[in-house]
Coordinates of C-alpha atoms and ligand atoms in Angstrom, one line a residue:
X1 CA 0.0 0.0 0.0
X2 CA 1.3 3.5 -0.8
X3 CA 2.8 5.4 2.1
X4 CA 0.2 8.2 1.8
X5 CA -2.9 6.0 1.9
X6 CA -5.6 7.6 4.1
X7 CA -6.3 4.3 5.9
X8 CA -2.8 4.3 7.3
X9 CA -3.5 7.7 9.1
X10 CA 0.1 8.9 8.7
X11 CA 0.7 12.6 9.3
X12 CA 0.9 14.3 5.9
X13 CA 3.4 17.2 5.7
X14 CA 2.9 20.1 3.2
X15 CA 5.2 22.9 2.2
X16 CA 3.7 26.1 0.8
X17 CA 5.7 28.4 -1.5
X18 CA 4.6 31.9 -2.5
X19 CA 3.4 32.1 1.1
X20 CA 3.5 35.9 1.3
X21 CA 1.1 36.2 -1.7
X22 CA -2.6 35.9 -2.0
X23 CA -2.8 32.4 -3.4
X24 CA -0.2 31.0 -1.0
X25 CA -1.9 32.7 2.0
X26 CA -5.2 31.1 1.1
X27 CA -3.6 27.7 0.8
X28 CA -2.2 28.2 4.3
X29 CA -5.5 29.3 5.6
X30 CA -7.1 26.1 4.4
X31 CA -4.3 23.8 5.4
X32 CA -4.3 25.2 8.9
X33 CA -7.8 23.8 9.3
X34 CA -7.2 20.6 7.5
X35 CA -7.5 17.5 9.8
X36 CA -4.7 15.5 8.1
X37 CA -2.1 18.0 7.2
X38 CA 0.8 19.4 9.1
X39 CA 2.3 22.6 7.6
X40 CA 6.0 22.4 7.1
X41 CA 8.2 24.9 5.2
X42 CA 6.7 28.3 4.4
X43 CA 8.6 29.9 1.6
X44 CA 8.6 33.1 -0.6
X45 CA 11.1 35.3 -2.3
X46 CA 11.8 39.0 -1.3
X47 CA 10.1 38.5 2.0
X48 CA 12.3 35.5 3.1
X49 CA 13.5 36.1 6.6
X50 CA 10.2 37.8 7.7
X51 CA 7.6 36.2 10.1
X52 CA 4.4 35.1 8.4
X53 CA 2.4 37.3 10.8
X54 CA 4.0 40.5 9.2
X55 CA 2.6 39.6 5.8
X56 CA -0.5 37.5 6.5
X57 CA -1.8 38.9 9.8
X58 CA -5.1 37.0 9.4
X59 CA -3.2 33.6 9.8
X60 CA -2.7 34.2 13.6
X61 CA -1.8 30.6 14.6
X62 CA 1.0 30.7 12.1
X63 CA 2.2 34.2 12.9
X64 CA 5.5 33.3 14.4
X65 CA 6.6 30.9 11.5
X66 CA 9.6 32.2 9.6
X67 CA 9.4 32.6 5.8
X68 CA 12.4 31.0 4.1
X69 CA 13.6 31.3 0.5
X70 CA 11.8 29.2 -2.2
X71 CA 14.5 26.6 -3.0
X72 CA 14.2 22.9 -3.8
X73 CA 16.2 22.2 -0.7
X74 CA 13.7 24.0 1.6
X75 CA 10.7 22.4 -0.2
X76 CA 12.2 18.8 -0.1
X77 CA 11.2 16.3 2.5
X78 CA 7.5 17.0 2.4
X79 CA 4.7 14.8 1.2
X80 CA 3.0 17.7 -0.6
X81 CA 4.4 20.9 -2.0
X82 CA 2.2 23.8 -3.1
X83 CA 3.6 26.2 -5.6
X84 CA 2.0 29.6 -5.7
X85 CA 4.6 31.4 -7.7
X86 CA 4.5 33.8 -10.7
X87 CA 4.1 31.9 -13.9
X88 CA 7.4 30.6 -15.3
X89 CA 8.9 30.1 -11.8
X90 CA 7.4 26.7 -10.9
X91 CA 8.8 24.3 -13.6
X92 CA 12.4 24.5 -12.4
X93 CA 11.4 24.1 -8.7
X94 CA 9.1 21.2 -9.6
X95 CA 11.7 19.4 -11.7
X96 CA 14.1 19.3 -8.7
X97 CA 11.5 17.6 -6.4
X98 CA 11.2 13.8 -6.2
X99 CA 8.6 12.1 -8.4
X100 CA 6.7 10.7 -5.4
X101 CA 6.2 14.2 -3.9
X102 CA 2.7 15.5 -4.7
X103 CA 3.4 18.9 -6.3
X104 CA 0.4 21.2 -6.8
X105 CA 1.1 24.2 -9.0
X106 CA -1.3 27.2 -8.7
X107 CA 0.5 28.9 -11.6
X108 CA -0.2 28.5 -15.3
X109 CA 3.0 26.6 -16.3
X110 CA 1.5 23.1 -16.6
X111 CA -2.2 23.7 -17.5
X112 CA -2.1 23.8 -21.3
X113 CA -2.0 20.7 -23.4
X114 CA -0.8 22.6 -26.6
X115 CA 2.8 23.9 -26.5
X116 CA 1.9 26.3 -29.4
X117 CA -0.9 27.9 -27.4
X118 CA 1.4 28.2 -24.5
X119 CA 4.1 30.0 -26.6
X120 CA 1.5 32.3 -28.2
X121 CA 0.3 33.6 -24.9
X122 CA 3.3 33.3 -22.6
X123 CA 6.3 33.6 -25.1
X124 CA 8.4 31.0 -23.3
X125 CA 9.1 27.3 -23.6
X126 CA 6.3 25.0 -22.6
X127 CA 7.0 23.1 -19.3
X128 CA 4.7 20.2 -20.0
X129 CA 1.2 19.2 -19.1
X130 CA 0.0 18.0 -15.7
X131 CA -3.4 16.6 -14.7
X132 CA -5.8 19.5 -14.4
X133 CA -7.1 20.2 -10.9
X134 CA -10.8 20.7 -11.6
X135 CA -12.4 17.5 -10.3
X136 CA -15.9 18.4 -11.5
X137 CA -14.8 19.0 -15.1
X138 CA -16.7 17.0 -17.7
X139 CA -14.2 15.4 -20.1
X140 CA -16.1 14.6 -23.3
X141 CA -19.3 14.6 -25.2
X142 CA -21.8 12.3 -23.4
X143 CA -23.0 10.8 -26.7
X144 CA -19.5 9.6 -27.7
X145 CA -19.4 7.6 -24.5
X146 CA -16.3 9.3 -23.4
X147 CA -17.9 11.5 -20.7
X148 CA -16.4 11.2 -17.3
X149 CA -15.0 13.7 -14.9
X150 CA -11.5 15.0 -14.3
X151 CA -11.7 13.6 -10.7
X152 CA -10.7 10.1 -12.0
X153 CA -7.5 11.5 -13.4
X154 CA -6.5 13.0 -10.1
X155 CA -6.6 9.8 -8.0
X156 CA -3.0 8.9 -7.2
X157 CA -1.6 11.8 -9.2
X158 CA 1.8 13.3 -8.1
X159 CA 1.7 16.4 -10.2
X160 CA -1.4 18.6 -10.5
X161 CA -2.0 21.9 -12.4
X162 CA -4.6 24.0 -10.6
X163 CA -6.8 25.8 -13.1
X164 CA -6.8 29.6 -13.6
X165 CA -9.5 31.4 -11.6
X166 CA -11.4 32.6 -14.7
X167 CA -11.3 29.2 -16.4
X168 CA -12.7 27.6 -13.2
X169 CA -15.7 29.8 -13.3
X170 CA -16.1 29.5 -17.1
X171 CA -15.6 25.8 -17.4
X172 CA -18.0 25.0 -14.6
X173 CA -20.5 27.3 -16.2
X174 CA -20.4 26.0 -19.8
X175 CA -19.1 22.4 -20.0
X176 CA -22.5 20.7 -19.2
X177 CA -24.0 22.3 -22.3
X178 CA -21.1 21.4 -24.5
X179 CA -20.8 17.8 -23.2
X180 CA -24.5 17.4 -23.9
X181 CA -24.0 18.6 -27.5
X182 CA -26.5 21.5 -27.0
X183 CA -24.3 24.5 -27.8
X184 CA -22.8 25.9 -31.0
X185 CA -19.0 25.9 -30.7
X186 CA -18.2 29.1 -32.6
X187 CA -20.3 31.9 -30.9
X188 CA -19.4 31.8 -27.2
X189 CA -19.2 35.2 -25.5
X190 CA -17.9 35.5 -21.9
X191 CA -17.6 38.5 -19.6
X192 CA -16.2 38.0 -16.1
X193 CA -15.9 40.5 -13.3
X194 CA -13.1 39.8 -10.8
X195 CA -12.1 41.2 -7.5
X196 CA -8.6 42.8 -7.3
X197 CA -7.0 39.9 -5.4
X198 CA -7.1 38.0 -8.8
X199 CA -4.1 40.2 -9.9
X200 CA -1.9 39.2 -6.9
X201 CA -0.5 41.3 -4.1
X202 CA 2.2 43.2 -5.9
X203 CA 1.7 47.0 -6.2
X204 CA 0.1 48.2 -9.5
X205 CA -1.3 51.6 -10.1
X206 CA -4.6 50.3 -11.7
X207 CA -5.2 48.3 -8.5
X208 CA -5.0 51.3 -6.1
X209 CA -8.0 51.8 -4.0
X210 CA -8.5 55.2 -5.6
X211 CA -8.7 53.6 -9.1
X212 CA -10.9 50.7 -8.2
X213 CA -13.3 51.9 -5.6
X214 CA -16.6 53.0 -7.1
X215 CA -15.5 52.0 -10.6
X216 CA -15.4 49.0 -13.0
X217 CA -13.1 48.6 -16.1
X218 CA -12.3 46.0 -18.7
X219 CA -8.8 44.8 -19.4
X220 CA -7.1 42.3 -21.8
X221 CA -9.9 43.2 -24.3
X222 CA -9.8 41.7 -27.8
X223 CA -8.8 38.0 -27.1
X224 CA -5.5 38.8 -25.4
X225 CA -6.1 37.4 -21.9
X226 CA -3.9 34.4 -21.1
X227 CA -6.8 32.4 -19.7
X228 CA -8.4 32.2 -23.1
X229 CA -6.6 29.1 -24.4
X230 CA -7.3 27.3 -21.1
X231 CA -11.0 27.9 -21.5
X232 CA -11.0 26.8 -25.1
X233 CA -9.0 23.7 -24.2
X234 CA -11.6 22.5 -21.5
X235 CA -14.6 23.5 -23.6
X236 CA -13.3 21.8 -26.8
X237 CA -12.5 18.6 -24.9
X238 CA -16.0 18.6 -23.4
X239 CA -17.6 19.3 -26.8
X240 CA -15.5 16.9 -28.8
X241 CA -15.0 19.7 -31.4
X242 CA -13.0 23.0 -31.4
X243 CA -14.7 25.7 -29.4
X244 CA -13.8 29.4 -29.8
X245 CA -14.5 31.9 -27.1
X246 CA -14.5 35.7 -26.9
X247 CA -13.5 36.5 -23.4
X248 CA -13.5 39.9 -21.7
X249 CA -12.4 40.3 -18.0
X250 CA -13.4 43.3 -16.0
X251 CA -12.0 44.5 -12.7
X252 CA -14.7 45.0 -10.0
X253 CA -14.4 47.0 -6.7
X254 CA -14.2 44.1 -4.4
X255 CA -11.3 42.1 -2.9
X256 CA -12.5 38.6 -3.7
X257 CA -14.8 36.9 -6.1
X258 CA -15.5 36.2 -9.8
X259 CA -18.9 36.6 -11.4
X260 CA -19.0 35.2 -14.9
X261 CA -21.7 35.7 -17.5
X262 CA -21.3 33.3 -20.4
X263 CA -23.6 33.0 -23.4
X264 CA -23.7 30.6 -26.4
X265 CA -26.0 29.9 -29.2
X266 CA -28.2 26.8 -28.7
X267 CA -28.1 24.1 -31.4
X268 CA -31.3 23.3 -33.3
X269 CA -31.2 19.8 -31.9
X270 CA -32.4 21.1 -28.5
X271 CA -35.9 21.5 -30.0
X272 CA -39.0 21.3 -27.9
X273 CA -38.9 22.6 -24.4
X274 CA -35.4 24.0 -24.8
X275 CA -35.2 25.6 -21.3
X276 CA -36.0 22.2 -19.7
X277 CA -33.5 20.4 -21.9
X278 CA -30.8 22.8 -21.0
X279 CA -31.6 22.7 -17.3
X280 CA -31.6 18.9 -17.3
X281 CA -28.0 18.9 -18.7
X282 CA -26.7 21.1 -16.0
X283 CA -28.6 19.2 -13.3
X284 CA -27.2 15.9 -14.3
X285 CA -23.7 17.3 -14.4
X286 CA -23.8 18.7 -10.9
X287 CA -26.4 16.8 -8.9
X288 CA -23.8 14.7 -7.1
X289 CA -21.3 17.5 -6.5
X290 CA -20.7 18.9 -3.0
X291 CA -19.0 22.1 -4.2
X292 CA -20.8 23.0 -7.5
X293 CA -24.4 24.0 -7.0
X294 CA -27.1 24.8 -9.7
X295 CA -29.3 27.3 -7.9
X296 CA -33.1 26.9 -7.7
X297 CA -34.8 28.5 -10.7
X298 CA -34.9 32.3 -10.5
X299 CA -32.1 32.6 -8.0
X300 CA -28.9 34.2 -9.5
X301 CA -25.3 33.8 -8.4
X302 CA -23.7 36.6 -6.4
X303 CA -20.0 36.7 -5.3
X304 CA -21.0 37.2 -1.7
X305 CA -22.8 33.8 -1.7
X306 CA -19.4 32.0 -2.1
X307 CA -16.9 34.3 -0.3
X308 CA -14.5 32.2 1.7
X309 CA -16.1 28.9 0.7
X310 CA -15.1 26.3 -1.9
X311 CA -18.4 26.6 -3.6
X312 CA -19.3 27.5 -7.2
X313 CA -22.9 28.6 -7.7
X314 CA -24.5 28.5 -11.2
X315 CA -27.8 29.6 -12.8
X316 CA -28.9 29.5 -16.4
X317 CA -31.7 30.9 -18.6
X318 CA -32.7 30.3 -22.2
X319 CA -33.1 33.6 -24.1
X320 CA -35.6 32.4 -26.7
X321 CA -35.5 35.7 -28.6
X322 CA -31.7 35.5 -29.2
X323 CA -31.6 31.7 -29.3
X324 CA -28.9 31.7 -26.6
X325 CA -28.3 30.2 -23.2
X326 CA -27.1 32.6 -20.6
X327 CA -25.1 31.0 -17.8
X328 CA -24.0 32.9 -14.7
X329 CA -21.5 31.5 -12.2
X330 CA -19.8 32.8 -9.0
X331 CA -16.8 31.6 -7.2
X332 CA -14.3 33.0 -4.7
X333 CA -11.2 33.3 -6.9
X334 CA -8.9 32.5 -4.0
X335 CA -10.8 29.5 -2.8
X336 CA -12.5 27.4 -5.5
X337 CA -10.6 29.5 -8.0
X338 CA -7.1 28.6 -6.5
X339 CA -6.4 27.3 -3.1
X340 CA -9.7 25.4 -2.5
X341 CA -9.4 23.7 -5.9
X342 CA -5.8 22.9 -5.0
X343 CA -6.7 21.4 -1.6
X344 CA -9.7 19.5 -3.1
X345 CA -7.4 18.0 -5.8
X346 CA -4.8 17.1 -3.1
X347 CA -7.4 15.3 -1.1
X348 CA -8.4 13.2 -4.2
X349 CA -4.8 12.5 -5.1
X350 CA -4.0 11.2 -1.6
X351 CA -7.3 9.3 -1.1
X352 CA -8.5 11.6 1.6
X353 CA -12.2 12.7 1.8
X354 CA -12.6 15.1 -1.0
X355 CA -14.0 17.9 1.2
X356 CA -11.4 17.6 4.0
X357 CA -10.4 21.1 5.2
X358 CA -12.8 22.8 2.8
X359 CA -15.8 24.9 3.7
X360 CA -19.2 24.9 2.1
X361 CA -20.3 27.9 4.2
X362 CA -19.7 31.4 2.8
X363 CA -19.1 34.6 4.7
X364 CA -21.9 37.2 4.6
X365 CA -22.6 40.0 4.6
Ligands
LIG401 N1 -4.7 35.6 -7.1 C1 -5.5 34.7 -7.6 O1 -6.8 34.8 -7.5 C2 -5.0 33.5 -8.4 C3 -5.9 32.6 -8.9 C4 -5.5 31.5 -9.6 C5 -4.1 31.3 -9.7 N2 -3.2 32.2 -9.3 C6 -1.8 32.0 -9.5 O2 -1.1 31.8 -8.3 C7 0.2 32.3 -8.5 C8 0.5 33.3 -7.3 O3 -0.5 34.3 -7.5 P1 -0.7 35.4 -6.3 O4 -2.0 36.1 -6.7 O5 -0.6 34.8 -5.0 O6 0.5 36.4 -6.5 P2 1.2 37.3 -5.4 O7 0.2 37.7 -4.4 O8 1.9 38.4 -6.2 O9 2.3 36.4 -4.7 C9 3.4 36.0 -5.5 C10 4.3 35.1 -4.5 O10 5.4 34.6 -5.3 C11 6.6 35.0 -4.7 N3 7.6 35.3 -5.7 C12 7.7 36.4 -6.5 N4 8.7 36.2 -7.4 C13 9.3 35.0 -7.1 C14 10.3 34.3 -7.7 N5 11.1 34.8 -8.7 N6 10.6 33.1 -7.2 C15 9.9 32.6 -6.2 N7 8.9 33.2 -5.6 C16 8.5 34.4 -6.1 C17 6.3 36.2 -3.9 O11 7.2 36.2 -2.8 P3 7.7 37.7 -2.1 O12 6.5 38.4 -1.8 O13 8.4 37.2 -0.9 O14 8.6 38.3 -3.2 C18 4.9 35.9 -3.4 O15 4.9 35.0 -2.3 C19 0.3 32.9 -9.9 O16 0.9 32.0 -10.7 C20 -1.1 33.2 -10.2 O17 -1.4 33.2 -11.6 C21 -3.6 33.3 -8.6

């Protein structure tokens, strides 16, 4: 039996890199409450030598822990290593860690299957593809008999690429319709609003309170956002044909949360009671899920519903006049959109209960 099998009840140690940042801080918040995990090395870059409490004052029980430099030596000797580093920084660190260490990368380096797509958007060498950390993701068209969920690919995995926060919200919103063969692949329009923590903790003028408070603005307009190929990858796999998306992110005056509005043209095959056919596809995709919830008819997602929880909430409507489905989803970008997805994937990989250390309860108001 593998040394990390849950039934053996060993203490599982985890190191967290990027611990001074938003994603690393959220990983630590969740691990501190995880019943099976002992937090080991806490690493970062320019803040090495500081106490964690100076940079993450909300993580009180860990306040006295010293942040050390992110090196393979400091990350070695743990069962699990979380990488929450700027993209491009994780491949080298991961390559120096043993194959039987579970390495979970919150960055983009190992998400894309297509090296050309990686080069087009990141202008560097592709570091390879790891199993994608979105357990609820539908993998293929139901009618082709290939449907299944990503969860199965995470069991026993020792390298996991956590999805981007926008792709998490978009893929959960749209894959049920594509896997069911109900949506046209060439007319998908997505607009997402994100809180400012999605851009990380480093200082940028457009993220100043005076720029963001009381104002919303788009960025990465015109197909340039780096999460676009990741969305197309997941949607195309689910559809069994190439899917093209037009994606526009916007910055919203809140610290956490993503609200996605995605629309696609409905295929003629969904004739009859189209609204009911659409709803049935989403229901069957998520009925058994503990963290993805199709809201009751008429109730629409809001970011506050999911703040601090690992939930994604979804609602859809059929716009008969336009012949389109409108799907809305809300996640907390730092929880389900990063650290929660990472911990959920870790649990599956190690054979722990999938929801261990994760919260279904949001914080409101
Ligand atoms: N924020 C989100 O909502 C979100 C969602 C999904 C995925 N992610 C991904 O998670 C990763 C971290 O994002 P973040 O938002 O947490 O960013 P962040 O707040 O800016 O934190 C970046 C972290 O990386 C460290 N770092 C910076 N340069 C480094 C280097 N050259 N080598 C090693 N460590 C370095 C920083 O350490 P020092 O502060 O000590 O310099 C800090 O701990 C990114 O790849 C991001 O795309 C973020």
